[in-house]
Short mmCIF file of C-alpha atoms in Angstrom, two decimals:
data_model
loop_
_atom_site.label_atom_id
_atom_site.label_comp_id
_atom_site.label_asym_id
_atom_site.label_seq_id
_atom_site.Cartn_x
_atom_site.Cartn_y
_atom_site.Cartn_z
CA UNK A 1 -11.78 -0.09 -18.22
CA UNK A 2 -11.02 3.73 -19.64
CA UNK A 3 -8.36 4.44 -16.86
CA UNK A 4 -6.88 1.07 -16.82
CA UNK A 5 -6.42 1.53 -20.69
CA UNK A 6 -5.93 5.38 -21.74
CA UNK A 7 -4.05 6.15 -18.50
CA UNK A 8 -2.22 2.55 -17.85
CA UNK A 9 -3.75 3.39 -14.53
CA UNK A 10 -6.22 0.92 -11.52
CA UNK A 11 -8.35 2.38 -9.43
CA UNK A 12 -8.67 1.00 -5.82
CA UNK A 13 -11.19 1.19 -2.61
CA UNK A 14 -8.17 2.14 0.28
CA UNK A 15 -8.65 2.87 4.15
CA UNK A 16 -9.64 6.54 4.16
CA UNK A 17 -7.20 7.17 6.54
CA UNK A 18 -4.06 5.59 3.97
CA UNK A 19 -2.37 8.35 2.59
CA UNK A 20 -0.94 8.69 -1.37
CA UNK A 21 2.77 7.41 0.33
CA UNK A 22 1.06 4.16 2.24
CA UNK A 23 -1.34 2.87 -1.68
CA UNK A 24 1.96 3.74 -3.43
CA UNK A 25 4.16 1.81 -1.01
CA UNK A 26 1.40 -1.54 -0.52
CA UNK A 27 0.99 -1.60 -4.08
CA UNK A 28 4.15 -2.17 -4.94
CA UNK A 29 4.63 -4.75 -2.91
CA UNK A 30 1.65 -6.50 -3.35
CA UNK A 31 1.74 -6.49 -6.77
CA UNK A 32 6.02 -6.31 -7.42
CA UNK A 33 5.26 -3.39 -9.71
CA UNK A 34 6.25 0.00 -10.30
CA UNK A 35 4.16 3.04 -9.32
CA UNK A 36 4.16 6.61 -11.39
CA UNK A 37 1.57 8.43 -9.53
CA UNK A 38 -1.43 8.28 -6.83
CA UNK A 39 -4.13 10.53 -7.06
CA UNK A 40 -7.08 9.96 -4.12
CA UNK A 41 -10.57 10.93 -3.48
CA UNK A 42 -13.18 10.40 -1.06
CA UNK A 43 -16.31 9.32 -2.51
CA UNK A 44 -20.06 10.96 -1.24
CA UNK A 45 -20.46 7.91 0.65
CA UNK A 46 -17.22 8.13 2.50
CA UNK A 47 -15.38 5.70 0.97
CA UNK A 48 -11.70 6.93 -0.43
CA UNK A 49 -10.64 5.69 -4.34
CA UNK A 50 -7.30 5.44 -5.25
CA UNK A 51 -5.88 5.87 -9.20
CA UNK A 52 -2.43 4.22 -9.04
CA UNK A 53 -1.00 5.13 -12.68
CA UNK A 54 1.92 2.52 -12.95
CA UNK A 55 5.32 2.74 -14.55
CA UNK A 56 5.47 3.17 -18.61
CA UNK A 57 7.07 -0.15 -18.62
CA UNK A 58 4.84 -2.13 -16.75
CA UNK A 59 0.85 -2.59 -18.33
CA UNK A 60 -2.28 -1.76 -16.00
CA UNK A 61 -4.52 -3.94 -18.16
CA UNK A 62 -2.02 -6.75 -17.45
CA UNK A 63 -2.02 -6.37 -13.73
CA UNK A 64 -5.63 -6.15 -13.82
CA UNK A 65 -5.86 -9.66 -14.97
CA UNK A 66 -3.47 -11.49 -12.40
CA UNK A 67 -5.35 -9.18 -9.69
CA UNK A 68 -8.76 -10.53 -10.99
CA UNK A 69 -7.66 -13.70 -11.10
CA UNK A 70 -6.20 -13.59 -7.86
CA UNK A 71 -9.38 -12.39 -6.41
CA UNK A 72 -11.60 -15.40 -8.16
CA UNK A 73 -9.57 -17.93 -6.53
CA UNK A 74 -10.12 -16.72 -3.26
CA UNK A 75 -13.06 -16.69 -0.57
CA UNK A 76 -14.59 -13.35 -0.50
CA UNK A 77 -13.63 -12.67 3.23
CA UNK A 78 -10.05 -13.20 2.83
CA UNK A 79 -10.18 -10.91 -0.99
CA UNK A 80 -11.78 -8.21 1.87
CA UNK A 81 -8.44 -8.48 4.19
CA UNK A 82 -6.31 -8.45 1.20
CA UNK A 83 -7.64 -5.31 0.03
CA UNK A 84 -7.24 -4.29 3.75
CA UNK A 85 -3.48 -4.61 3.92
CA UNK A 86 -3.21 -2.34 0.37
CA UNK A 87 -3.75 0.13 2.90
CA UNK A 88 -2.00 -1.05 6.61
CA UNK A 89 1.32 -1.16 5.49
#
């Protein structure tokens, strides 16, 4: 909740093989936004995070809603593929 906040930044679970180009790209059109930065990391247990810091004119705490939202209203195997394409396109 600090990132998304302070830093007007989410923080996504990507393909560790998606580079900083591919999260900036998917997310954008995923989510029709603008994207400042991408910083990455791969987590002790293999996984790779994402911190997508959006545009100044465009709110992360917003976005986190209508994501979260999104999410609820669908079954948990097809919230799993979603989060799959963020990093296949």
């Amino acid at each position: 909740m600090k990132k998304i906040e302070d830093n007007n930044t989410l923080v996504f679970i990507v393909d560790v093989k998606a580079n900083k180009h591919q999260i900036k790209q998917a997310v954008k059109k995923l989510y029709d936004i603008d994207v400042a930065k991408v910083n990455t990391l791969i987590r002790p247990d293999g996984e790779k995070k994402a911190y997508v810091r959006l545009a100044p004119d465009y709110d992360a705490l917003d976005v986190a809603n209508k994501v979260s939202f999104l999410c609820c209203e669908l079954p948990h195997h097809l919230v799993q593929v979603m989060c799959l394409l963020v990093t296949k396109t």
